[in-house]
Coordinates of C-alpha atoms in Angstrom, one line a residue:
M1 CA -20.0 53.1 -129.4
D2 CA -21.8 56.4 -128.9
S3 CA -22.7 57.1 -132.5
A4 CA -26.4 57.0 -131.7
L5 CA -25.9 60.0 -129.5
I6 CA -24.0 62.2 -132.0
P7 CA -26.1 64.7 -134.0
E8 CA -27.2 63.4 -137.3
G9 CA -25.1 64.2 -140.4
V10 CA -21.9 65.3 -138.6
K11 CA -18.7 63.6 -137.9
R12 CA -16.8 63.3 -134.6
C13 CA -13.5 61.7 -133.5
S14 CA -13.4 58.1 -132.3
T15 CA -14.6 57.3 -128.9
G16 CA -11.1 56.3 -127.9
K17 CA -9.6 59.7 -128.8
F18 CA -12.5 61.5 -127.1
A19 CA -12.0 59.4 -123.9
L20 CA -8.3 60.1 -123.9
F21 CA -8.8 63.8 -124.2
I22 CA -11.4 63.8 -121.4
G23 CA -9.0 61.8 -119.3
I24 CA -6.1 64.2 -119.7
V25 CA -8.2 67.3 -119.0
G26 CA -9.9 65.3 -116.2
A27 CA -6.5 64.8 -114.5
V28 CA -6.1 68.6 -114.4
L29 CA -9.6 68.9 -113.0
L30 CA -8.8 66.4 -110.2
W31 CA -5.7 68.5 -109.3
G32 CA -7.9 71.5 -108.9
V33 CA -10.4 69.5 -106.9
Y34 CA -7.6 68.3 -104.5
A35 CA -6.5 71.9 -104.0
M36 CA -10.2 72.9 -103.4
L37 CA -10.6 70.2 -100.7
L38 CA -7.4 71.5 -99.0
C39 CA -8.9 75.0 -98.9
W40 CA -12.1 73.6 -97.5
L41 CA -10.7 71.2 -95.0
K42 CA -7.6 73.1 -93.8
G43 CA -8.9 76.7 -94.3
L44 CA -7.8 79.8 -96.2
N45 CA -4.3 79.5 -94.7
Q46 CA -3.7 77.4 -97.8
T47 CA -3.7 80.7 -99.7
N48 CA -1.3 83.7 -99.8
M49 CA -4.1 86.1 -99.0
N50 CA -3.5 88.4 -96.0
D51 CA -4.7 91.6 -94.4
Y52 CA -3.8 93.5 -97.6
Y53 CA -5.3 91.0 -99.9
G54 CA -8.8 90.0 -98.8
F55 CA -9.6 90.0 -102.5
A56 CA -7.0 88.2 -104.5
L57 CA -6.6 85.8 -107.5
W58 CA -10.0 84.1 -107.0
I59 CA -11.9 87.4 -107.1
W60 CA -10.0 88.5 -110.2
A61 CA -10.9 85.2 -111.8
D62 CA -14.5 85.6 -110.7
L63 CA -14.8 89.1 -112.2
A64 CA -13.0 88.1 -115.3
V65 CA -15.2 85.0 -116.1
I66 CA -18.3 87.0 -115.4
A67 CA -17.2 89.7 -117.8
L68 CA -16.2 87.2 -120.5
G69 CA -19.5 85.3 -120.0
G70 CA -21.3 88.6 -120.8
G71 CA -21.4 87.4 -124.3
A72 CA -24.3 85.2 -123.3
F73 CA -26.6 88.0 -122.1
F74 CA -25.6 90.4 -124.8
T75 CA -25.9 88.0 -127.7
G76 CA -29.3 86.8 -126.2
F77 CA -30.4 90.5 -126.0
L78 CA -29.4 91.1 -129.6
R79 CA -31.0 87.9 -130.8
Y80 CA -34.3 87.9 -129.0
I81 CA -35.0 91.5 -128.0
V82 CA -33.3 93.6 -130.8
G83 CA -34.2 91.0 -133.4
K84 CA -30.8 90.2 -135.0
D85 CA -31.9 86.9 -136.4
E86 CA -28.5 86.1 -137.9
L87 CA -27.2 85.4 -134.4
K88 CA -29.4 82.3 -134.0
N89 CA -26.4 80.4 -135.4
I90 CA -24.1 81.3 -132.5
I91 CA -26.6 81.8 -129.6
N92 CA -26.4 78.2 -128.5
Y93 CA -22.6 78.4 -128.1
A94 CA -22.9 81.8 -126.4
V95 CA -25.3 80.3 -123.8
L96 CA -23.0 77.3 -123.3
I97 CA -20.1 79.6 -122.6
G98 CA -22.2 81.8 -120.3
F99 CA -23.4 78.7 -118.4
I100 CA -19.8 77.6 -117.9
C101 CA -18.6 81.1 -116.9
Y102 CA -21.3 81.7 -114.3
S103 CA -21.2 78.2 -112.8
S104 CA -17.4 78.7 -112.6
A105 CA -18.0 82.0 -110.8
L106 CA -20.3 80.4 -108.3
L107 CA -17.7 77.6 -107.7
I108 CA -14.9 80.1 -107.2
L109 CA -17.1 82.0 -104.6
A110 CA -17.9 78.7 -102.9
I111 CA -14.1 78.2 -102.4
D112 CA -13.4 81.8 -101.5
I113 CA -15.9 82.1 -98.7
G114 CA -13.9 79.5 -96.8
Q115 CA -16.9 77.9 -95.2
P116 CA -19.3 76.9 -98.0
L117 CA -21.8 75.4 -95.6
R118 CA -22.6 78.9 -94.6
G119 CA -23.0 80.2 -98.1
W120 CA -26.7 80.5 -97.6
F121 CA -26.1 83.2 -95.0
I122 CA -25.8 85.9 -97.7
F123 CA -29.4 85.1 -98.8
W124 CA -31.0 84.6 -95.4
H125 CA -29.1 87.3 -93.5
A126 CA -28.7 89.7 -96.4
N127 CA -26.8 92.9 -95.9
V128 CA -29.1 95.2 -97.8
H129 CA -26.5 98.0 -97.7
S130 CA -23.9 96.0 -99.6
M131 CA -23.6 95.9 -103.4
L132 CA -22.2 92.3 -103.0
T133 CA -25.6 91.2 -101.7
E134 CA -27.2 92.4 -104.9
V135 CA -24.4 90.6 -106.9
A136 CA -25.1 87.3 -105.0
F137 CA -28.8 87.5 -105.7
C138 CA -28.5 88.5 -109.4
L139 CA -25.6 86.1 -110.1
S140 CA -27.6 83.2 -108.7
C141 CA -30.8 84.2 -110.5
Y142 CA -29.0 84.7 -113.8
F143 CA -27.3 81.3 -113.5
A144 CA -30.8 79.8 -113.1
V145 CA -31.8 81.7 -116.3
L146 CA -28.8 80.3 -118.1
S147 CA -29.7 76.8 -116.9
I148 CA -33.1 77.2 -118.4
E149 CA -31.6 78.5 -121.7
Y150 CA -29.2 75.6 -121.8
L151 CA -31.9 72.9 -121.1
P152 CA -33.5 73.0 -124.5
L153 CA -30.1 72.3 -126.1
I154 CA -29.7 69.2 -123.9
L155 CA -33.2 68.0 -124.8
E156 CA -32.4 68.3 -128.5
N157 CA -29.9 65.5 -128.2
R158 CA -30.5 63.0 -131.0
Q159 CA -32.0 60.3 -128.6
L160 CA -33.7 62.6 -126.1
N161 CA -35.5 64.4 -128.9
K162 CA -37.2 61.2 -129.8
V163 CA -39.2 61.3 -126.6
P164 CA -42.3 63.3 -127.4
F165 CA -42.4 65.1 -124.1
F166 CA -38.8 66.3 -124.3
H167 CA -39.3 67.2 -128.0
H168 CA -42.3 69.4 -127.2
L169 CA -40.8 70.8 -124.1
A170 CA -37.7 72.0 -126.0
H171 CA -39.9 73.5 -128.8
N172 CA -42.1 75.4 -126.3
M173 CA -39.1 76.7 -124.4
H174 CA -37.7 78.1 -127.6
E175 CA -40.9 79.9 -128.2
V176 CA -40.7 81.8 -124.9
M177 CA -36.9 82.2 -124.8
A178 CA -37.3 86.0 -125.4
V179 CA -38.7 86.3 -121.9
F180 CA -35.6 84.6 -120.4
A181 CA -33.3 86.6 -122.6
A182 CA -34.9 89.9 -121.3
T183 CA -34.7 88.6 -117.7
G184 CA -31.0 87.7 -118.2
A185 CA -30.2 91.1 -119.6
F186 CA -31.9 92.8 -116.7
L187 CA -30.1 90.7 -114.1
S188 CA -26.8 91.0 -115.8
F189 CA -27.0 94.8 -116.0
F190 CA -27.2 95.0 -112.2
H191 CA -24.7 92.4 -111.1
Q192 CA -22.1 93.4 -113.7
G193 CA -22.5 97.0 -112.6
S194 CA -22.4 96.2 -108.9
L195 CA -19.1 94.3 -109.3
G196 CA -17.7 97.6 -110.6
G197 CA -19.5 99.6 -108.0
V198 CA -17.8 97.7 -105.2
A199 CA -14.4 99.1 -106.3
G200 CA -15.8 102.6 -107.1
V201 CA -17.3 103.2 -103.7
L202 CA -14.0 102.4 -101.8
F203 CA -13.3 106.0 -100.8
G204 CA -10.3 104.8 -98.8
R205 CA -8.7 103.4 -101.9
P206 CA -7.9 106.4 -104.2
F207 CA -6.9 104.1 -107.1
S208 CA -10.4 102.8 -107.6
F209 CA -12.7 105.5 -106.0
R210 CA -14.9 107.3 -108.5
E211 CA -17.8 109.8 -108.3
G212 CA -21.0 108.9 -110.1
V213 CA -24.8 109.3 -110.2
F214 CA -26.8 108.9 -106.9
V215 CA -25.4 105.7 -105.3
W216 CA -23.7 104.4 -108.4
P217 CA -20.1 105.3 -109.2
W218 CA -19.0 105.5 -112.8
T219 CA -17.4 102.1 -112.5
F220 CA -20.8 100.6 -112.1
F221 CA -21.7 101.6 -115.7
L222 CA -18.2 100.9 -117.1
F223 CA -18.3 97.3 -115.9
T224 CA -21.7 96.6 -117.5
W225 CA -20.6 98.3 -120.7
S226 CA -17.3 96.4 -120.9
A227 CA -19.0 93.1 -120.3
A228 CA -21.4 93.7 -123.1
A229 CA -18.6 95.0 -125.4
Y230 CA -15.9 92.3 -124.7
G231 CA -18.1 89.3 -123.9
P232 CA -18.7 88.6 -127.7
C233 CA -14.9 88.7 -128.2
F234 CA -14.6 85.7 -125.9
T235 CA -17.4 83.9 -127.6
L236 CA -15.9 84.5 -131.0
S237 CA -12.4 83.5 -129.8
L238 CA -13.6 80.2 -128.5
T239 CA -15.6 79.7 -131.7
K240 CA -12.4 80.1 -133.7
L241 CA -10.5 77.9 -131.3
I242 CA -12.9 75.0 -131.7
E243 CA -13.0 75.5 -135.4
A244 CA -9.2 75.3 -135.5
I245 CA -9.2 72.1 -133.4
T246 CA -11.9 70.4 -135.4
G247 CA -10.8 71.6 -138.8
K248 CA -14.4 72.7 -139.6
Q249 CA -16.3 75.9 -140.1
L250 CA -19.0 75.9 -137.5
V251 CA -20.5 79.4 -137.8
G252 CA -21.2 81.3 -141.0
E253 CA -19.2 84.4 -141.9
K254 CA -22.3 86.6 -141.9
C255 CA -23.1 85.8 -138.3
V256 CA -19.5 86.1 -137.1
N257 CA -19.1 89.4 -139.0
L258 CA -22.3 90.9 -137.5
L259 CA -21.4 90.0 -133.9
A260 CA -17.8 91.2 -134.4
K261 CA -19.0 94.5 -135.8
I262 CA -21.4 95.1 -132.9
S263 CA -18.7 94.2 -130.5
G264 CA -16.2 96.6 -132.1
W265 CA -18.5 99.6 -131.9
M266 CA -19.4 98.7 -128.3
I267 CA -15.7 98.5 -127.4
L268 CA -15.0 101.8 -129.2
T269 CA -17.8 103.6 -127.3
Y270 CA -16.7 102.0 -124.0
I271 CA -13.1 102.9 -124.5
I272 CA -14.0 106.5 -125.1
A273 CA -15.9 106.6 -121.8
K274 CA -13.0 104.8 -120.1
I275 CA -10.5 107.3 -121.3
A276 CA -12.7 110.2 -120.1
D277 CA -13.1 108.5 -116.7
T278 CA -9.4 107.9 -116.5
W279 CA -8.5 111.5 -117.4
Y280 CA -11.0 112.9 -114.8
W281 CA -9.7 110.5 -112.1
A282 CA -6.0 111.3 -112.9
S283 CA -6.5 115.1 -113.1
V284 CA -9.2 115.8 -110.5
L285 CA -10.1 113.0 -108.1
A286 CA -6.6 111.6 -107.4
P287 CA -5.0 115.1 -106.9
A288 CA -7.9 116.0 -104.5
Q289 CA -6.8 113.1 -102.3
G290 CA -3.1 114.0 -102.5
F291 CA -2.0 111.6 -105.3
T292 CA -0.5 112.1 -108.8
L293 CA -1.0 109.6 -111.6
M294 CA 2.5 108.3 -111.4
D295 CA 2.1 107.5 -107.7
F296 CA 0.0 104.6 -108.8
Y297 CA 2.4 103.4 -111.5
S298 CA 5.9 103.7 -110.0
N299 CA 8.2 102.6 -107.1
N300 CA 7.0 98.9 -107.4
P301 CA 8.3 95.9 -109.4
V302 CA 5.1 95.1 -111.3
Y303 CA 2.6 97.9 -111.8
G304 CA 4.1 100.4 -114.3
I305 CA 2.4 102.7 -116.7
W306 CA 2.6 99.8 -119.2
I307 CA -0.4 98.2 -117.6
L308 CA -2.6 101.2 -118.3
V309 CA -1.4 101.3 -121.9
L310 CA -2.0 97.5 -122.2
E311 CA -5.6 97.9 -120.9
I312 CA -6.7 101.0 -122.9
V313 CA -4.6 101.1 -126.0
I314 CA -3.6 97.5 -126.8
G315 CA -6.7 95.9 -125.3
G316 CA -9.2 98.6 -126.2
I317 CA -8.4 101.0 -129.0
I318 CA -6.6 98.5 -131.3
P319 CA -9.3 95.8 -131.2
A320 CA -12.0 98.4 -131.6
L321 CA -10.4 100.0 -134.7
I322 CA -10.0 96.5 -136.3
L323 CA -13.5 95.3 -135.6
I324 CA -15.4 98.4 -136.7
T325 CA -13.8 98.2 -140.2
E326 CA -14.9 95.6 -142.8
R327 CA -11.3 95.2 -144.0
G328 CA -10.2 94.4 -140.4
R329 CA -12.9 91.9 -139.9
K330 CA -12.3 90.2 -143.3
N331 CA -8.5 89.8 -142.6
P332 CA -8.2 86.4 -140.6
M333 CA -5.0 87.4 -138.8
L334 CA -6.2 90.8 -137.8
F335 CA -9.6 89.4 -136.7
I336 CA -8.0 86.8 -134.5
L337 CA -5.6 89.4 -133.1
A338 CA -8.5 91.8 -132.3
I339 CA -10.7 89.3 -130.4
I340 CA -7.7 88.0 -128.4
L341 CA -6.6 91.5 -127.5
G342 CA -10.2 92.3 -126.4
V343 CA -10.2 89.3 -124.1
I344 CA -6.8 90.4 -122.6
G345 CA -8.0 94.0 -122.3
V346 CA -11.1 93.3 -120.2
S347 CA -9.1 90.7 -118.1
I348 CA -6.5 93.3 -117.3
N349 CA -9.2 95.8 -116.4
R350 CA -10.6 93.3 -113.8
W351 CA -7.0 92.6 -112.6
V352 CA -6.2 96.2 -111.8
M353 CA -9.6 96.8 -110.2
V354 CA -9.1 93.9 -107.8
L355 CA -5.3 93.4 -107.2
Q356 CA -3.7 96.8 -108.0
V357 CA -6.3 98.4 -105.8
M358 CA -5.0 96.4 -102.9
A359 CA -1.4 96.9 -103.8
V360 CA -1.3 100.7 -103.9
P361 CA -0.1 102.3 -100.6
V362 CA -2.7 104.7 -99.1
M363 CA -0.8 105.9 -96.1
P364 CA 2.5 107.9 -96.1
F365 CA 4.2 105.2 -94.1
D366 CA 2.9 102.4 -96.3
T367 CA 4.8 100.6 -99.1
W368 CA 3.5 98.7 -102.1
A369 CA 2.0 95.4 -101.0
M370 CA 3.0 92.7 -103.5
Y371 CA 1.2 89.4 -103.8
F372 CA 1.8 86.0 -105.5
P373 CA -0.8 83.3 -105.2
S374 CA -0.1 79.9 -103.7
W375 CA -0.3 76.8 -105.8
Q376 CA -3.6 76.0 -104.2
E377 CA -5.0 79.3 -105.5
I378 CA -3.6 78.6 -109.0
A379 CA -4.9 75.1 -109.1
T380 CA -8.4 76.1 -108.0
T381 CA -8.4 78.9 -110.6
I382 CA -7.4 76.4 -113.3
L383 CA -10.2 74.0 -112.1
P384 CA -13.0 75.9 -113.8
V385 CA -11.0 76.1 -117.0
A386 CA -10.7 72.3 -117.0
Y387 CA -14.4 71.9 -116.2
G388 CA -15.3 74.3 -119.0
V389 CA -13.1 72.4 -121.5
I390 CA -14.9 69.1 -120.6
L391 CA -18.4 70.6 -120.8
I392 CA -17.7 72.2 -124.2
A393 CA -16.2 68.9 -125.5
I394 CA -19.2 66.9 -124.3
S395 CA -21.7 69.5 -125.6
Y396 CA -20.1 69.7 -129.0
R397 CA -19.9 65.9 -129.3
Y398 CA -23.5 65.1 -128.4
L399 CA -25.6 68.3 -128.8
P400 CA -26.5 70.4 -131.8
V401 CA -24.5 73.4 -130.5
F402 CA -23.8 74.8 -134.0
P403 CA -26.9 74.7 -136.3
Q404 CA -24.9 75.5 -139.4
E405 CA -22.2 72.8 -139.0
R406 CA -23.8 70.3 -141.4
E407 CA -24.4 72.7 -144.2
L408 CA -21.1 74.4 -143.9
N409 CA -19.1 71.2 -144.1
D410 CA -21.0 69.1 -146.7

């Protein structure tokens, strides 16, 4: 039925199978929409947030998808600014993933503010002293950039491309894409950093407080660095996932190897800086405020020293050492392990910088504040995942997301 819309020279599943898949994922999406409407109509009392947890599951999901979506700006930077032409074979997919991640982040924020009709307040009544104001502006602007970068891919649909205006528009947009890639890298540097800066300036929260340069704590730079380092791992992991589902090779080994190698070295340099930051915090900053390292990792049922090991060693050192070596990248099992551990590592980092920060007692009479999200919070967090699956499925079916697909599967 829809064969005229499918890119020329490639095969897709039957329309019936595709519709069934979309229907199943769509049911999950509708569950999330129902929970979202409950939060909007009945208020944030539908959540388990409280005076301890003003930031909770939604903000972790927000920071995590923004970090994982960092593969878009960093791959675009490498492709158009640095000149790594081999990455042209994965840049479309990186942009698609970035578009999904950033639109999901904006959706989560629209739920989290409780009254989305007042969402424009942050732009019109901007608090110029808040890092979150800068995040809101840069996040919105970068989503606009991603929309512009995604538009030529839509216009290259088999039928739309037959319209001369759309054909020439897509071609001309590709010609100036370096401008948007540079703009995206600039915007991403600041909003990725400011998300880390929010935690770093909380002087009343000794778990996250850091010193820094001028008004920027070290977490500002670590968040930007980690997004650029780990974002490609997410892009590569989803590439391998869709290859496993379709039974096809969609991106050439040379392209995958290059992006994985760059990601590995970025992770290694980041994790060295992260270890230095953690050591200084544990040996200087925390003791100056009357805390020892184990005060943050004991006397509670969840946050033990294991979570620090999971973030730095298992989610940082191990994937870095695998990806920087050619033998590690050439071994399929080790490669998959490395990119999955990378995704876990950066997600754990965002978790502790949002939720563990709130859990740690800061007063002598305080106890650890534990939190478990309500089903509404869980459903609305799964909502963007279902939306992302549907958009990837539709884009893969009807758009030339992978330029090498035809030649690699002849």
